[in-house]
PDB file of C-alpha atoms in Angstrom:
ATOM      1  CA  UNK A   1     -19.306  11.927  70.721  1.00 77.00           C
ATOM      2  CA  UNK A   2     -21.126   9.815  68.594  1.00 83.00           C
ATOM      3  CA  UNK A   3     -24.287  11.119  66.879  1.00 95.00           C
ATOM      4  CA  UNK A   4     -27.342   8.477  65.275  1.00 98.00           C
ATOM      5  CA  UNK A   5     -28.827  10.429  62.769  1.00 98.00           C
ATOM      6  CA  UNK A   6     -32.432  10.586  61.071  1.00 98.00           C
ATOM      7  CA  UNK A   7     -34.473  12.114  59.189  1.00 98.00           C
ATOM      8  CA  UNK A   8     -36.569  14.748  61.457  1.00 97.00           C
ATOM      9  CA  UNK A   9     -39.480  14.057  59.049  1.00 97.00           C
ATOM     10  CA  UNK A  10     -40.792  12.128  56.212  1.00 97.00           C
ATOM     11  CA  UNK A  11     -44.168  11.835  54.151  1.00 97.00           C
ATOM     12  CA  UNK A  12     -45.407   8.754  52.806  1.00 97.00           C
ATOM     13  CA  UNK A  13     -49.090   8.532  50.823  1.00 97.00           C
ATOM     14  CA  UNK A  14     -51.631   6.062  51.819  1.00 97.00           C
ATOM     15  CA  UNK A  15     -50.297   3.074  50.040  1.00 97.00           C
ATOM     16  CA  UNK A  16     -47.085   3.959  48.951  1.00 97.00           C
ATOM     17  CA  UNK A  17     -43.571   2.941  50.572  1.00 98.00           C
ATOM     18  CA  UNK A  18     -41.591   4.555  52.367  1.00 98.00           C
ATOM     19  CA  UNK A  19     -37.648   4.017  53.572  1.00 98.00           C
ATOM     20  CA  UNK A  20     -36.068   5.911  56.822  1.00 98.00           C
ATOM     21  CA  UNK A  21     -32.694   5.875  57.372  1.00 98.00           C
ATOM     22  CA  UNK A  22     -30.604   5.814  60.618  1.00 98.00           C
ATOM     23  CA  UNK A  23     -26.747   6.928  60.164  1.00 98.00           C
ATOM     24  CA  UNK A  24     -23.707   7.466  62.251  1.00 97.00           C
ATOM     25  CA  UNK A  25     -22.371  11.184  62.236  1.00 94.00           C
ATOM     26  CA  UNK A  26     -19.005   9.411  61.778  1.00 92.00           C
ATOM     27  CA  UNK A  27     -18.314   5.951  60.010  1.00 93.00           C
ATOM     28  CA  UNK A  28     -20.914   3.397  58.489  1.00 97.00           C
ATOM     29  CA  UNK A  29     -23.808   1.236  60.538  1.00 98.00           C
ATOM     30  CA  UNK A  30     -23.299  -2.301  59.899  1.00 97.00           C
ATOM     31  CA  UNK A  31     -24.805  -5.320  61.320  1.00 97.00           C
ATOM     32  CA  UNK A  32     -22.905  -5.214  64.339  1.00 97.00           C
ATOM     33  CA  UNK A  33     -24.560  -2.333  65.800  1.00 97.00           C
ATOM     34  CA  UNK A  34     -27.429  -4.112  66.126  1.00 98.00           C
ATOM     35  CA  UNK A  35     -29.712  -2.318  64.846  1.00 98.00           C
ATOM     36  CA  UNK A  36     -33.459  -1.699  66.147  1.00 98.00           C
ATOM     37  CA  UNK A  37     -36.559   0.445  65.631  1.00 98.00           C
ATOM     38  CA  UNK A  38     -39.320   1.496  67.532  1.00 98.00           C
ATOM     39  CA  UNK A  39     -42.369   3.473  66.631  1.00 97.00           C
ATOM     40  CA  UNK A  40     -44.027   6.240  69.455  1.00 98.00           C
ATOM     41  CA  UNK A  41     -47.650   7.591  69.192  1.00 96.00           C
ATOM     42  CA  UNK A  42     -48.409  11.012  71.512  1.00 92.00           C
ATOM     43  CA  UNK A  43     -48.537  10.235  75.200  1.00 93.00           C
ATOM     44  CA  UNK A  44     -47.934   6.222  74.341  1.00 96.00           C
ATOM     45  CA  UNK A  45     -44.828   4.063  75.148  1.00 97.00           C
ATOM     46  CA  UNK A  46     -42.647   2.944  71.948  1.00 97.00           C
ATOM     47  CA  UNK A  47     -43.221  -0.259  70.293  1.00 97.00           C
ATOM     48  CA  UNK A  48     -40.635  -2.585  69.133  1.00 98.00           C
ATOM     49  CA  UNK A  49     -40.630  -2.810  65.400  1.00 98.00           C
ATOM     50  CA  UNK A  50     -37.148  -4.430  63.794  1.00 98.00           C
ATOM     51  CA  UNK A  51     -34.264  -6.039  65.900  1.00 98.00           C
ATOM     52  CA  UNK A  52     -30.848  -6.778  65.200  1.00 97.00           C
ATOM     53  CA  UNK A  53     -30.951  -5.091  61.669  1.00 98.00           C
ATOM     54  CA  UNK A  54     -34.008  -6.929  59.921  1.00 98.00           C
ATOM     55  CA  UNK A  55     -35.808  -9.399  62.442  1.00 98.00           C
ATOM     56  CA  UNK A  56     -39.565  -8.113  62.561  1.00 98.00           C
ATOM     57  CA  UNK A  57     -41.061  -7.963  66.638  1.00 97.00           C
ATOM     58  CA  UNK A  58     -43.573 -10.332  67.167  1.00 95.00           C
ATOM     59  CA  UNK A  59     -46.993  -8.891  65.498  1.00 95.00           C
ATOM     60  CA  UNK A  60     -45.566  -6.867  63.645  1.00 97.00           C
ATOM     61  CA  UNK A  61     -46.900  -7.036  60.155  1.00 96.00           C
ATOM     62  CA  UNK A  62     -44.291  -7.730  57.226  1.00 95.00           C
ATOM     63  CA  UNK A  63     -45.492  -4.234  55.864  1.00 96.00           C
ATOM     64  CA  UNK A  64     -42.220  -3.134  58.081  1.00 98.00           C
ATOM     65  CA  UNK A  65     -38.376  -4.323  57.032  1.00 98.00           C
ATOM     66  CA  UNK A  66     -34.927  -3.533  58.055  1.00 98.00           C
ATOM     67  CA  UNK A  67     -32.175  -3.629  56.522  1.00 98.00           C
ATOM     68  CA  UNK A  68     -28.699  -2.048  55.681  1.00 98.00           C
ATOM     69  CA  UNK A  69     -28.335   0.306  52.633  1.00 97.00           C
ATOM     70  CA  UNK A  70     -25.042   1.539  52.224  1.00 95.00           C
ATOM     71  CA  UNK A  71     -24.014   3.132  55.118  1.00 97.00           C
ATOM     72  CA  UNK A  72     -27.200   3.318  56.797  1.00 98.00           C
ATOM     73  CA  UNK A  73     -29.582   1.171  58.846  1.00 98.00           C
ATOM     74  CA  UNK A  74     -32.987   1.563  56.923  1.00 98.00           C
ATOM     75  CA  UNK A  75     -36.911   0.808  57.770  1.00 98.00           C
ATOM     76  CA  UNK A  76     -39.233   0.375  55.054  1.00 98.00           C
ATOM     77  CA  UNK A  77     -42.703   0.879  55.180  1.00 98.00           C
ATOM     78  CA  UNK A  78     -44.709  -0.534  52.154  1.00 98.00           C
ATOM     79  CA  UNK A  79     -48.307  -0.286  51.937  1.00 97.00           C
ATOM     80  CA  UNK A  80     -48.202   2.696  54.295  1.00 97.00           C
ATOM     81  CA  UNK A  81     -51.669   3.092  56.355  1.00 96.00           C
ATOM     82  CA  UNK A  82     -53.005   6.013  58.546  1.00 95.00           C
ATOM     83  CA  UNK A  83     -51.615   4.544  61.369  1.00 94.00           C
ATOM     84  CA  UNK A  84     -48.537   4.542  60.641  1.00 97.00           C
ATOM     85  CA  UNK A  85     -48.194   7.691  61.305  1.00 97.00           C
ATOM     86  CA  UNK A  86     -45.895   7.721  64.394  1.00 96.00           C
ATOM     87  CA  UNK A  87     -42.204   8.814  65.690  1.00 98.00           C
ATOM     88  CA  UNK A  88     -39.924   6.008  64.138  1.00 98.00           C
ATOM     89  CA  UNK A  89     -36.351   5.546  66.258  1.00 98.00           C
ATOM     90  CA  UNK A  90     -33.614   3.871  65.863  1.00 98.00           C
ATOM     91  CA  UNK A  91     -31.299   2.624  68.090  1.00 98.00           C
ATOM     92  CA  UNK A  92     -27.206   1.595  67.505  1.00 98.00           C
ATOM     93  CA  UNK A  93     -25.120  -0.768  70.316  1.00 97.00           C
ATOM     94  CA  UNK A  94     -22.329   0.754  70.141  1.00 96.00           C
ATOM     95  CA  UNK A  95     -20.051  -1.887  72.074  1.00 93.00           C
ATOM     96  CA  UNK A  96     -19.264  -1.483  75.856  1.00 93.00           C
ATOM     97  CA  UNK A  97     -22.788  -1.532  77.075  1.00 94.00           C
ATOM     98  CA  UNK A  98     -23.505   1.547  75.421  1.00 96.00           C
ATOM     99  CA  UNK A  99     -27.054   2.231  72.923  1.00 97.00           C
ATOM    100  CA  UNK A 100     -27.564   5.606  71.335  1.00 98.00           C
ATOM    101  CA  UNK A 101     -30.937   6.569  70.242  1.00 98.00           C
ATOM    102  CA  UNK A 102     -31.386   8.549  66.995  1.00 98.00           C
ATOM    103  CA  UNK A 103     -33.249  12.091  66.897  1.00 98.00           C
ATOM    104  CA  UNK A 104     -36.514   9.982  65.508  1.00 98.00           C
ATOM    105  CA  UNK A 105     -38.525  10.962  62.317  1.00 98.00           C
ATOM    106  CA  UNK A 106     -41.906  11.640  62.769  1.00 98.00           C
ATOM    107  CA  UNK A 107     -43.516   9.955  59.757  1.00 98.00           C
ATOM    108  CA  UNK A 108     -46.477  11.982  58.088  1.00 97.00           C
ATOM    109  CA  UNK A 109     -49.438  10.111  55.989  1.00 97.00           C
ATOM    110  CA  UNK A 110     -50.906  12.025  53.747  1.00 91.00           C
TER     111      UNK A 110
ATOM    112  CA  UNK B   1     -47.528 -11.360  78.731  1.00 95.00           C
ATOM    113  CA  UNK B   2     -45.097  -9.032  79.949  1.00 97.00           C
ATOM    114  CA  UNK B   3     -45.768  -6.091  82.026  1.00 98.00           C
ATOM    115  CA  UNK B   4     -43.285  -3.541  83.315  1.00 98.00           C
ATOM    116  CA  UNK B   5     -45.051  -0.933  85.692  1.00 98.00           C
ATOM    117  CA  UNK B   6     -42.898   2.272  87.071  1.00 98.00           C
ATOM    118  CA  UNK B   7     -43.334   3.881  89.731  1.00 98.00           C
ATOM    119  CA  UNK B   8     -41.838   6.479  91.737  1.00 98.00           C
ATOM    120  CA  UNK B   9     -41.706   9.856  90.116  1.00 97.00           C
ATOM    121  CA  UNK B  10     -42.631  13.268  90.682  1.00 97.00           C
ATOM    122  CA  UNK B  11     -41.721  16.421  91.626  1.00 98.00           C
ATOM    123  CA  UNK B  12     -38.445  17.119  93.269  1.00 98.00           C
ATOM    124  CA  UNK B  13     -36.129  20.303  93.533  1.00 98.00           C
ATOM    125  CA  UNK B  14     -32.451  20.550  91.548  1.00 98.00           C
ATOM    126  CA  UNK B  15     -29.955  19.115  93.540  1.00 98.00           C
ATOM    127  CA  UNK B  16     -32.394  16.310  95.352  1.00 98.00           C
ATOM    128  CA  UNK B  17     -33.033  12.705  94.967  1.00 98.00           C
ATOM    129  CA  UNK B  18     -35.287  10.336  93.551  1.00 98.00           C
ATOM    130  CA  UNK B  19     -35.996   6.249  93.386  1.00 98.00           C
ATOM    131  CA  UNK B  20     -37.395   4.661  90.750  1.00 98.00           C
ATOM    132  CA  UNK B  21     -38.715   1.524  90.735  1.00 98.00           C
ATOM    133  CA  UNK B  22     -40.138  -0.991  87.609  1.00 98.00           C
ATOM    134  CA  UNK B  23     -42.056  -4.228  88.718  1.00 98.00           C
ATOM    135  CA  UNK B  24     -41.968  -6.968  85.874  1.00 98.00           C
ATOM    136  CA  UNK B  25     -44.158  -9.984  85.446  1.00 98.00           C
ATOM    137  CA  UNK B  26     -44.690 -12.520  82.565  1.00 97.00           C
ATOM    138  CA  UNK B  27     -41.171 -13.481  82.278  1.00 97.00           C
ATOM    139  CA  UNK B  28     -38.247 -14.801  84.178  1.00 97.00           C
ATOM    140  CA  UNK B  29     -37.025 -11.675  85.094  1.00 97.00           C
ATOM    141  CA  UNK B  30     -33.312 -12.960  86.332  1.00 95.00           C
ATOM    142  CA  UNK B  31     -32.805 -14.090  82.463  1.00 96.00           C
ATOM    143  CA  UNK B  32     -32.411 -10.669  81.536  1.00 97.00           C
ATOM    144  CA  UNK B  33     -30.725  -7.513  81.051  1.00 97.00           C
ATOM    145  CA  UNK B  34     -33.081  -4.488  81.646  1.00 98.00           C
ATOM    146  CA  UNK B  35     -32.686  -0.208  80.879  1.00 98.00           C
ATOM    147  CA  UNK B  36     -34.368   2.871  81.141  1.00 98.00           C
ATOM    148  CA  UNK B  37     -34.785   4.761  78.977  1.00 98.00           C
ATOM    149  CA  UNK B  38     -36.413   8.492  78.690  1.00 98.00           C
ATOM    150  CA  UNK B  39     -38.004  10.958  77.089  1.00 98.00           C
ATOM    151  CA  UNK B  40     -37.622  14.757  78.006  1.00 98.00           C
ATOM    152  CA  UNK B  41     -40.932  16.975  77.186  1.00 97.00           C
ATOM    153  CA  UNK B  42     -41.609  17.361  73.211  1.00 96.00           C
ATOM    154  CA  UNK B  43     -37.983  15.492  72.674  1.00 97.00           C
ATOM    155  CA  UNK B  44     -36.594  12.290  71.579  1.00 97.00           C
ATOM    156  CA  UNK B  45     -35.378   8.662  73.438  1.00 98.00           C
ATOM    157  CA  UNK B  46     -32.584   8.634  75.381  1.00 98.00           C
ATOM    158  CA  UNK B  47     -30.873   5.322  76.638  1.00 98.00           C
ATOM    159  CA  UNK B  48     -30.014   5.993  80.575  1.00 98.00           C
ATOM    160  CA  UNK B  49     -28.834   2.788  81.779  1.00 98.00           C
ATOM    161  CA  UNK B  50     -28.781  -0.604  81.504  1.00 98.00           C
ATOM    162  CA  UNK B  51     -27.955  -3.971  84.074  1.00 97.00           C
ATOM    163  CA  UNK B  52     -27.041  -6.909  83.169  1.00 95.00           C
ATOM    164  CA  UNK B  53     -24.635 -10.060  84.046  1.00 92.00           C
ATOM    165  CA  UNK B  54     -21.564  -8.038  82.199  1.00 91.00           C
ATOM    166  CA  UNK B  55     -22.398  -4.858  84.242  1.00 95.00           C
ATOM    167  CA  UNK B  56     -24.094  -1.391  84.692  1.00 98.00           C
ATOM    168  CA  UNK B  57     -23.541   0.931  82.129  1.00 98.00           C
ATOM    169  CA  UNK B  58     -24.767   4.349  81.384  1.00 98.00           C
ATOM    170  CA  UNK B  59     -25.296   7.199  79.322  1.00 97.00           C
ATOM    171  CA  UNK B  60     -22.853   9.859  80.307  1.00 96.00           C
ATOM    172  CA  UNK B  61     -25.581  12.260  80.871  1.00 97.00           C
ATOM    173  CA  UNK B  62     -26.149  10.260  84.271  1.00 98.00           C
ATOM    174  CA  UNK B  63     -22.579   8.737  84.922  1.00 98.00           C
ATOM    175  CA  UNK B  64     -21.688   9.609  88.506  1.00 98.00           C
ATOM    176  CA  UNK B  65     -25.568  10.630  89.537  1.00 98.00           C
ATOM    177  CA  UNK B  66     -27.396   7.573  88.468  1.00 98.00           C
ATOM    178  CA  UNK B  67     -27.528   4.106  89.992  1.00 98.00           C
ATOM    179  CA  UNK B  68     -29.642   1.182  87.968  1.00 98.00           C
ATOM    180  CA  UNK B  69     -29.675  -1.908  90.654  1.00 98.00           C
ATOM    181  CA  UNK B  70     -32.186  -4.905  90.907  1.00 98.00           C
ATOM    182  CA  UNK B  71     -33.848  -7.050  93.155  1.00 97.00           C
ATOM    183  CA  UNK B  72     -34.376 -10.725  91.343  1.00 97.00           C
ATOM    184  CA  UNK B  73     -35.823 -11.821  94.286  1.00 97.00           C
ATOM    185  CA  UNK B  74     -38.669  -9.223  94.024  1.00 98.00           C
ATOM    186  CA  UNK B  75     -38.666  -9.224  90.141  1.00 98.00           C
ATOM    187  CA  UNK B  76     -38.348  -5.293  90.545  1.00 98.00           C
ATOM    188  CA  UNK B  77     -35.032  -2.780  88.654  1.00 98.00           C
ATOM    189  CA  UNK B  78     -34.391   0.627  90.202  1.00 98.00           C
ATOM    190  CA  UNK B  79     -32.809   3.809  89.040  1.00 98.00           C
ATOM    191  CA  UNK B  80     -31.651   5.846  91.925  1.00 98.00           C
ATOM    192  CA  UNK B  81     -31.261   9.443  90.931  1.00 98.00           C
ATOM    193  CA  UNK B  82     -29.114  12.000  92.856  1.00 98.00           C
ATOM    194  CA  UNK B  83     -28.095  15.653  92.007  1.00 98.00           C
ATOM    195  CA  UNK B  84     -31.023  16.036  89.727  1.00 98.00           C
ATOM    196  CA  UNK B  85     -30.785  18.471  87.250  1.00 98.00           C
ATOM    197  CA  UNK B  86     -33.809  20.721  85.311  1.00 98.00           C
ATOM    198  CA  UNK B  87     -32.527  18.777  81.997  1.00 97.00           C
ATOM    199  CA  UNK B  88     -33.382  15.514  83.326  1.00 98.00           C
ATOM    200  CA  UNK B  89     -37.074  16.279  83.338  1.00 98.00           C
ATOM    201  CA  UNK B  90     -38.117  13.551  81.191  1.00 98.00           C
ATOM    202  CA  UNK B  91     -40.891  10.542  81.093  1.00 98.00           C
ATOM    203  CA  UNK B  92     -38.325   7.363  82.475  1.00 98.00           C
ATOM    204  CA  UNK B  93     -39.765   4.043  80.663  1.00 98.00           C
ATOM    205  CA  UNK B  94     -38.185   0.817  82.063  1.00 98.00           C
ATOM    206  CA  UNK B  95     -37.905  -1.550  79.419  1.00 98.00           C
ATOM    207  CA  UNK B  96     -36.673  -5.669  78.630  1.00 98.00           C
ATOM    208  CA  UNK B  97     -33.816  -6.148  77.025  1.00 97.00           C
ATOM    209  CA  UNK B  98     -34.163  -9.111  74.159  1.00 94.00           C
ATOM    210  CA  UNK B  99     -32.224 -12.244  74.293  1.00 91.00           C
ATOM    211  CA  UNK B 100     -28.774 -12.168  75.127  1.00 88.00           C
ATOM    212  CA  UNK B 101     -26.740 -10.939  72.339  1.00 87.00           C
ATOM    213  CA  UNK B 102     -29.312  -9.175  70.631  1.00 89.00           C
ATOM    214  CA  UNK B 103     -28.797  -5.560  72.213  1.00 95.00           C
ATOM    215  CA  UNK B 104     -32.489  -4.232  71.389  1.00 97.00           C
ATOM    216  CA  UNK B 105     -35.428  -2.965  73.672  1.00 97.00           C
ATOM    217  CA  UNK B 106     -38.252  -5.815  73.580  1.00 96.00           C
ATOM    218  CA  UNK B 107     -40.971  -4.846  75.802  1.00 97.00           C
ATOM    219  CA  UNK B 108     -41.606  -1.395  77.567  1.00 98.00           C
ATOM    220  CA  UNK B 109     -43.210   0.113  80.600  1.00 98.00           C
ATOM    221  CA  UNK B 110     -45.821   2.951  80.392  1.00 97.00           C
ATOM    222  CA  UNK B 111     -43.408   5.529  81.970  1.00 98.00           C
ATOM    223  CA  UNK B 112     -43.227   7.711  85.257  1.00 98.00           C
ATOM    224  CA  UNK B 113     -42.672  11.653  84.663  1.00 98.00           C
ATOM    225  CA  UNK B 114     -40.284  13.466  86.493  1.00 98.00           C
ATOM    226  CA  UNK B 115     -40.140  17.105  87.225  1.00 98.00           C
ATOM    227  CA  UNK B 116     -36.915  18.996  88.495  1.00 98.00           C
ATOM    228  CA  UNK B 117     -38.194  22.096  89.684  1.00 97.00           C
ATOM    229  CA  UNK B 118     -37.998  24.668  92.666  1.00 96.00           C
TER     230      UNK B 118
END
């Protein structure tokens, strides 16, 4: 069974940057899983951040990239504000249909 | 702008059914795949299931108990739920899939809870 894996938690200061990760349990993420992250406030819906590896959702603010870094899928924050502090997911297509979510990493700003 | 309102949850014993519905507006809804996805209480996402022209495909939490469908003509996706279980408790968002090809969420609904409980 394939397992996304993050980071259950981070801390980033006011200002600084910031870089989650988003692995497979088994193998590397490359382009072709697509991936996408989202960001999730208490008792809100997620927001689309990053698509198809580093393609920013409209209104998003170019504080947020994606990328690949080695294995992983990554999100970088720089210039990290108070509100960023959120639940970041990723998400991996992994062929047939199928998306797996990651655990999330709930981002603190401090 | 695009809007995606559930509706259609609440309370319902183990072992019973429920239909969920997710009306859309602001796009052309036939153009594109949609999913649910949901959250269970104080947990993370999980992709349920998604349509679109290649299929129906789901997580296989659901396989076998879940059925996504859609109604163009009404611009409105379902999720019919059978032999619900306490673990699939959960917030259900409906949400657009981007472009074809692309294989990301784009826009989401504000979610409908549902409890499995006797």
């Amino acid at each position: 069974q394939t397992v996304v894996t993050q980071e259950p938690s981070f801390s980033v200061s006011p200002g600084g940057t910031v870089t989650l990760t988003c692995g497979l349990s088994s193998g590397s993420v490359s382009t072709s899983h697509f991936p996408s992250w989202y960001h999730q406030t208490p008792g809100q819906a997620p927001r689309t951040l990053i698509y198809t590896t580093s393609t920013r959702s409209s209104g998003v603010p170019d504080r947020f990239s994606g990328s690949i870094l080695g294995n992983k899928a990554a999100l970088t924050i720089t210039g990290a504000q108070a509100d960023d502090e959120s639940d970041y997911y990723c998400v991996l297509y992994m062929g047939s249909g199928i998306s797996v979510f990651g655990g999330g990493t709930k981002l603190t700003v401090l | 702008e695009v809007q995606l309102l559930e509706s259609g949850g609440g309370l319902v014993q183990p072992g019973g059914s429920l239909r969920l519905s997710c009306k859309a507006s602001g796009f052309t809804f036939n153009n594109y795949a949609m999913s649910w996805v949901r959250q269970a209480p104080g947990m993370g996402l999980e992709w349920v299931s998604t349509i679109s022209t290649a299929g129906t495909f789901y997580a296989d939490s659901v396989k076998g108990r879940f059925t996504i469908s859609r109604d163009n003509s009404k611009n409105t996706l379902y999720l019919q739920m059978n032999s619900l279980r306490a673990d699939d408790t959960a917030v259900y968002y409906c949400a657009k899939r981007g472009l074809r090809g692309t294989y990301y969420f784009d826009s989401w609904g504000q979610g409908t809870l549902v409890t499995v409980s006797s």
